[in-house]
mmCIF file of C-alpha atoms and ligand atoms in Angstrom:
data_model
loop_
_atom_site.group_PDB
_atom_site.id
_atom_site.type_symbol
_atom_site.label_atom_id
_atom_site.label_comp_id
_atom_site.label_asym_id
_atom_site.label_seq_id
_atom_site.Cartn_x
_atom_site.Cartn_y
_atom_site.Cartn_z
ATOM 1 C CA MET Y 1 113.526 115.488 100.921
ATOM 2 C CA ILE Y 2 110.779 112.962 100.874
ATOM 3 C CA LEU Y 3 107.187 114.112 100.999
ATOM 4 C CA LEU Y 4 104.163 112.428 101.202
ATOM 5 C CA LEU Y 5 100.899 114.585 100.624
ATOM 6 C CA PHE Y 6 97.603 113.665 101.922
ATOM 7 C CA GLY Y 7 94.102 115.707 101.491
ATOM 8 C CA PRO Y 8 90.619 115.111 100.897
ATOM 9 C CA PRO Y 9 89.134 115.286 97.304
ATOM 10 C CA GLY Y 10 88.557 118.941 96.248
ATOM 11 C CA CYS Y 11 91.186 120.478 98.546
ATOM 12 C CA GLY Y 12 93.623 121.301 95.449
ATOM 13 C CA LYS Y 13 96.020 118.815 96.406
ATOM 14 C CA GLY Y 14 96.890 118.289 92.783
ATOM 15 C CA THR Y 15 97.964 121.909 92.265
ATOM 16 C CA GLN Y 16 99.829 121.902 95.539
ATOM 17 C CA ALA Y 17 101.905 118.741 94.487
ATOM 18 C CA VAL Y 18 103.010 121.120 91.436
ATOM 19 C CA PHE Y 19 104.004 124.074 93.703
ATOM 20 C CA LEU Y 20 105.893 121.930 95.509
ATOM 21 C CA ALA Y 21 107.703 119.909 92.832
ATOM 22 C CA GLU Y 22 108.642 123.468 91.400
ATOM 23 C CA ARG Y 23 109.758 124.925 94.535
ATOM 24 C CA PHE Y 24 111.912 122.122 95.837
ATOM 25 C CA HIS Y 25 112.960 120.753 92.297
ATOM 26 C CA ILE Y 26 111.713 117.126 93.040
ATOM 27 C CA PRO Y 27 109.212 115.226 91.014
ATOM 28 C CA ALA Y 28 105.562 114.933 92.102
ATOM 29 C CA ILE Y 29 104.575 111.342 91.582
ATOM 30 C CA SER Y 30 100.935 110.328 91.409
ATOM 31 C CA THR Y 31 100.002 106.649 91.258
ATOM 32 C CA GLY Y 32 97.607 107.019 88.463
ATOM 33 C CA GLU Y 33 100.489 108.456 86.449
ATOM 34 C CA MET Y 34 103.040 105.820 87.470
ATOM 35 C CA PHE Y 35 100.673 103.097 86.376
ATOM 36 C CA ARG Y 36 100.354 104.506 82.843
ATOM 37 C CA ALA Y 37 103.793 105.084 82.530
ATOM 38 C CA GLU Y 38 104.680 101.398 83.413
ATOM 39 C CA CYS Y 39 101.822 100.085 81.523
ATOM 40 C CA GLN Y 40 103.129 102.299 78.501
ATOM 41 C CA ALA Y 41 106.810 101.085 78.845
ATOM 42 C CA GLY Y 42 105.779 97.436 78.842
ATOM 43 C CA THR Y 43 107.545 96.562 82.024
ATOM 44 C CA GLU Y 44 106.786 93.264 83.649
ATOM 45 C CA LEU Y 45 105.131 95.194 86.448
ATOM 46 C CA GLY Y 46 103.141 97.326 83.992
ATOM 47 C CA GLN Y 47 102.012 94.105 82.077
ATOM 48 C CA LEU Y 48 100.914 92.346 85.305
ATOM 49 C CA ALA Y 49 98.778 95.396 86.376
ATOM 50 C CA SER Y 50 97.493 96.021 82.915
ATOM 51 C CA SER Y 51 96.294 92.319 82.701
ATOM 52 C CA ILE Y 52 94.794 92.530 86.221
ATOM 53 C CA MET Y 53 92.896 95.661 85.238
ATOM 54 C CA ALA Y 54 91.754 94.171 82.039
ATOM 55 C CA LYS Y 55 90.025 91.534 83.806
ATOM 56 C CA GLY Y 56 88.364 94.014 86.089
ATOM 57 C CA GLY Y 57 90.528 93.172 88.820
ATOM 58 C CA LEU Y 58 92.170 95.719 91.500
ATOM 59 C CA VAL Y 59 95.964 95.934 91.604
ATOM 60 C CA GLY Y 60 97.142 94.698 94.885
ATOM 61 C CA ASP Y 61 99.405 96.131 97.264
ATOM 62 C CA GLU Y 62 102.383 94.134 96.308
ATOM 63 C CA ILE Y 63 102.332 95.283 92.875
ATOM 64 C CA VAL Y 64 101.737 98.859 93.711
ATOM 65 C CA ASP Y 65 104.519 98.878 96.374
ATOM 66 C CA ALA Y 66 106.951 97.375 93.774
ATOM 67 C CA MET Y 67 105.939 100.246 91.160
ATOM 68 C CA VAL Y 68 106.700 102.658 93.724
ATOM 69 C CA ALA Y 69 109.871 101.195 94.581
ATOM 70 C CA SER Y 70 111.101 100.910 91.109
ATOM 71 C CA ARG Y 71 109.996 104.628 90.556
ATOM 72 C CA ILE Y 72 111.875 106.191 93.477
ATOM 73 C CA SER Y 73 114.921 104.444 92.197
ATOM 74 C CA ARG Y 74 115.116 106.256 89.063
ATOM 75 C CA PRO Y 75 117.730 109.261 88.901
ATOM 76 C CA ASP Y 76 115.065 112.131 89.050
ATOM 77 C CA CYS Y 77 114.380 111.001 92.660
ATOM 78 C CA ALA Y 78 118.296 111.336 93.752
ATOM 79 C CA GLY Y 79 117.468 114.623 95.530
ATOM 80 C CA GLY Y 80 113.835 113.508 96.773
ATOM 81 C CA PHE Y 81 110.504 113.132 95.798
ATOM 82 C CA LEU Y 82 106.741 113.749 96.363
ATOM 83 C CA LEU Y 83 104.279 111.164 96.449
ATOM 84 C CA ASP Y 84 100.500 112.065 95.919
ATOM 85 C CA GLY Y 85 98.071 109.070 96.286
ATOM 86 C CA TYR Y 86 100.468 106.614 98.001
ATOM 87 C CA PRO Y 87 100.557 104.877 100.318
ATOM 88 C CA ARG Y 88 96.886 104.490 100.433
ATOM 89 C CA THR Y 89 96.416 101.991 102.894
ATOM 90 C CA VAL Y 90 98.188 101.015 106.282
ATOM 91 C CA PRO Y 91 99.975 97.926 104.710
ATOM 92 C CA GLN Y 92 101.248 100.046 101.913
ATOM 93 C CA ALA Y 93 102.512 102.513 104.604
ATOM 94 C CA VAL Y 94 104.500 99.493 106.305
ATOM 95 C CA ALA Y 95 105.902 98.256 102.921
ATOM 96 C CA PHE Y 96 106.964 101.816 101.783
ATOM 97 C CA SER Y 97 108.891 102.455 105.351
ATOM 98 C CA ALA Y 98 110.661 99.085 104.694
ATOM 99 C CA VAL Y 99 111.851 100.487 101.152
ATOM 100 C CA LEU Y 100 112.994 103.591 102.444
ATOM 101 C CA GLN Y 101 115.033 101.851 105.254
ATOM 102 C CA GLN Y 102 116.461 99.373 102.726
ATOM 103 C CA LYS Y 103 117.593 102.322 100.579
ATOM 104 C CA GLY Y 104 119.232 103.907 103.573
ATOM 105 C CA LEU Y 105 116.373 106.869 103.187
ATOM 106 C CA PRO Y 106 115.170 109.238 105.606
ATOM 107 C CA ASN Y 107 111.621 109.124 106.892
ATOM 108 C CA PRO Y 108 109.237 110.990 104.783
ATOM 109 C CA VAL Y 109 107.596 114.624 105.818
ATOM 110 C CA VAL Y 110 104.072 113.540 106.000
ATOM 111 C CA ILE Y 111 101.688 116.640 104.930
ATOM 112 C CA HIS Y 112 97.960 116.500 105.787
ATOM 113 C CA LEU Y 113 95.901 119.103 104.144
ATOM 114 C CA ASN Y 114 93.139 119.658 106.528
ATOM 115 C CA VAL Y 115 89.906 121.252 105.083
ATOM 116 C CA PRO Y 116 86.721 120.947 106.774
ATOM 117 C CA ASP Y 117 84.007 119.042 105.030
ATOM 118 C CA ASP Y 118 81.597 121.626 105.028
ATOM 119 C CA LEU Y 119 84.094 124.023 103.127
ATOM 120 C CA LEU Y 120 84.568 121.363 100.443
ATOM 121 C CA VAL Y 121 80.875 120.537 100.222
ATOM 122 C CA ALA Y 122 80.336 124.198 99.644
ATOM 123 C CA ARG Y 123 83.088 124.549 97.211
ATOM 124 C CA LEU Y 124 82.207 121.527 95.084
ATOM 125 C CA THR Y 125 78.412 122.012 94.974
ATOM 126 C CA ALA Y 126 79.313 125.246 93.381
ATOM 127 C CA ARG Y 127 80.832 123.751 90.489
ATOM 128 C CA ARG Y 128 79.191 124.169 87.284
ATOM 129 C CA GLN Y 129 80.017 122.956 83.782
ATOM 130 C CA CYS Y 130 79.142 124.022 80.246
ATOM 131 C CA PRO Y 131 77.539 120.886 78.378
ATOM 132 C CA GLN Y 132 79.028 122.600 75.261
ATOM 133 C CA CYS Y 133 82.538 123.331 75.561
ATOM 134 C CA LYS Y 134 83.040 121.521 79.116
ATOM 135 C CA ARG Y 135 84.480 124.522 80.678
ATOM 136 C CA ILE Y 136 84.272 124.577 84.383
ATOM 137 C CA TYR Y 137 83.021 127.572 86.474
ATOM 138 C CA ASN Y 138 82.633 127.874 90.139
ATOM 139 C CA LEU Y 139 79.761 130.063 91.331
ATOM 140 C CA LEU Y 140 82.065 131.212 94.367
ATOM 141 C CA SER Y 141 85.534 131.653 92.990
ATOM 142 C CA GLN Y 142 84.949 131.612 89.041
ATOM 143 C CA PRO Y 143 81.479 132.709 88.264
ATOM 144 C CA PRO Y 144 80.284 133.331 84.633
ATOM 145 C CA LYS Y 145 79.803 136.852 83.651
ATOM 146 C CA VAL Y 146 76.273 136.147 83.268
ATOM 147 C CA ALA Y 147 74.493 134.111 85.575
ATOM 148 C CA GLY Y 148 73.886 130.376 84.462
ATOM 149 C CA GLN Y 149 75.406 131.030 80.830
ATOM 150 C CA CYS Y 150 78.862 129.991 79.316
ATOM 151 C CA ASP Y 151 81.031 133.094 78.638
ATOM 152 C CA ASP Y 152 82.263 131.450 75.617
ATOM 153 C CA ASP Y 153 79.220 130.139 73.844
ATOM 154 C CA GLY Y 154 76.119 131.189 75.708
ATOM 155 C CA ALA Y 155 74.919 127.523 76.737
ATOM 156 C CA ALA Y 156 73.085 126.843 80.091
ATOM 157 C CA LEU Y 157 75.682 125.740 82.589
ATOM 158 C CA MET Y 158 74.756 122.684 84.556
ATOM 159 C CA ALA Y 159 75.803 120.763 87.892
ATOM 160 C CA ARG Y 160 77.735 117.633 87.124
ATOM 161 C CA GLU Y 161 76.289 114.215 88.858
ATOM 162 C CA ASP Y 162 79.584 113.933 90.643
ATOM 163 C CA ASP Y 163 79.184 117.377 92.225
ATOM 164 C CA ARG Y 164 75.954 116.711 94.199
ATOM 165 C CA GLU Y 165 76.177 116.846 97.816
ATOM 166 C CA ALA Y 166 75.441 113.253 98.418
ATOM 167 C CA VAL Y 167 77.980 112.077 96.048
ATOM 168 C CA ILE Y 168 80.631 114.366 97.636
ATOM 169 C CA ARG Y 169 79.837 113.564 101.240
ATOM 170 C CA GLN Y 170 80.018 109.663 100.555
ATOM 171 C CA ARG Y 171 83.622 110.444 98.730
ATOM 172 C CA LEU Y 172 84.582 112.583 101.745
ATOM 173 C CA ARG Y 173 83.685 109.542 104.120
ATOM 174 C CA ALA Y 174 85.582 106.967 101.954
ATOM 175 C CA TYR Y 175 88.631 109.409 102.158
ATOM 176 C CA HIS Y 176 88.347 109.904 106.046
ATOM 177 C CA GLU Y 177 87.850 105.822 106.396
ATOM 178 C CA LEU Y 178 90.986 105.277 104.292
ATOM 179 C CA THR Y 179 93.186 108.160 105.429
ATOM 180 C CA GLY Y 180 92.442 108.233 109.141
ATOM 181 C CA PRO Y 181 94.363 104.964 110.050
ATOM 182 C CA ILE Y 182 97.318 105.693 107.650
ATOM 183 C CA LEU Y 183 97.958 109.063 109.255
ATOM 184 C CA ALA Y 184 97.330 107.690 112.911
ATOM 185 C CA TRP Y 185 100.120 104.984 111.775
ATOM 186 C CA TYR Y 186 102.477 107.669 111.181
ATOM 187 C CA GLY Y 187 101.560 109.400 114.591
ATOM 188 C CA SER Y 188 100.755 112.921 115.577
ATOM 189 C CA SER Y 189 104.029 113.913 116.110
ATOM 190 C CA ALA Y 190 105.066 113.089 112.374
ATOM 191 C CA VAL Y 191 102.104 114.133 110.825
ATOM 192 C CA ARG Y 192 102.196 118.079 109.687
ATOM 193 C CA SER Y 193 98.718 119.255 109.310
ATOM 194 C CA VAL Y 194 98.345 122.468 107.194
ATOM 195 C CA ASP Y 195 95.082 124.507 107.020
ATOM 196 C CA GLY Y 196 94.132 123.762 103.392
ATOM 197 C CA GLY Y 197 91.181 126.086 103.637
ATOM 198 C CA MET Y 198 92.923 129.327 102.637
ATOM 199 C CA ALA Y 199 93.757 130.626 99.072
ATOM 200 C CA PRO Y 200 95.871 128.137 97.140
ATOM 201 C CA ASP Y 201 98.950 130.359 97.039
ATOM 202 C CA GLN Y 202 98.671 130.997 101.155
ATOM 203 C CA VAL Y 203 98.376 127.234 101.395
ATOM 204 C CA ALA Y 204 101.577 126.576 99.212
ATOM 205 C CA ARG Y 205 103.547 128.859 101.135
ATOM 206 C CA ALA Y 206 102.276 127.215 104.534
ATOM 207 C CA ILE Y 207 103.327 123.836 103.256
ATOM 208 C CA ALA Y 208 106.726 125.266 102.072
ATOM 209 C CA LEU Y 209 107.440 126.657 105.705
ATOM 210 C CA VAL Y 210 106.591 123.236 107.217
ATOM 211 C CA VAL Y 211 108.762 121.339 104.702
ATOM 212 C CA GLU Y 212 111.813 123.717 105.347
ATOM 213 C CA GLU Y 213 111.212 123.378 109.172
ATOM 214 C CA ALA Y 214 111.030 119.593 108.741
ATOM 215 C CA ALA Y 215 114.310 119.519 106.812
ATOM 216 C CA LYS Y 216 116.251 121.689 109.382
ATOM 217 C CA ALA Y 217 114.916 119.359 112.106
ATOM 218 C CA GLY Y 218 116.256 116.402 110.181
ATOM 219 C CA ALA Y 219 119.704 118.131 109.451
ATOM 220 C CA ARG Y 220 120.098 118.697 112.947
HETATM 221 ZN ZN1 LIG V 1 80.846 126.639 76.665
#
């Protein structure tokens, strides 16, 4: 079972990755964690990546592709795995497909969490943070007991710079520009869209259903 999870910033993708990993007993691999692990372990790839990043450069597709190929060869991936944040470009998708073929692995189940931009903007602009203890609130889903005040220390809550509408719209545009071509490359018949606008437990159930259906179809 090979799962690829795509979704816009603020859609709760990280939470869903954890749910899926537990439910299907597979590791959830994010590229950020993979990078940190390789760099910490001081592998050749890790050293190469850290020296590029130290010079302020961007780590190219070849290194990222090689890291993923190496990571999914580890024993914990024998029963499958979930990738979150990869492939990030069409060339990465092409390279990943070649790796799966080389290893005799099945095609991935591509899950796309679909959430309207306006809903994400509404959710994210409702975030507030306590400047003292850094606790995060959401005026829609997790409001403080007293409006505008932190429950723990009474400090005045603030909106973060990252949560301004213009910043969020810009991040969403960048996401669509990056992800649209990848989903198009996999093709509409391969991409399974899930309504990511529901409550997290409902989204988790919907994804699990889609994955089980895909597994059955693959076994046939
Ligand atoms: Zn506080």
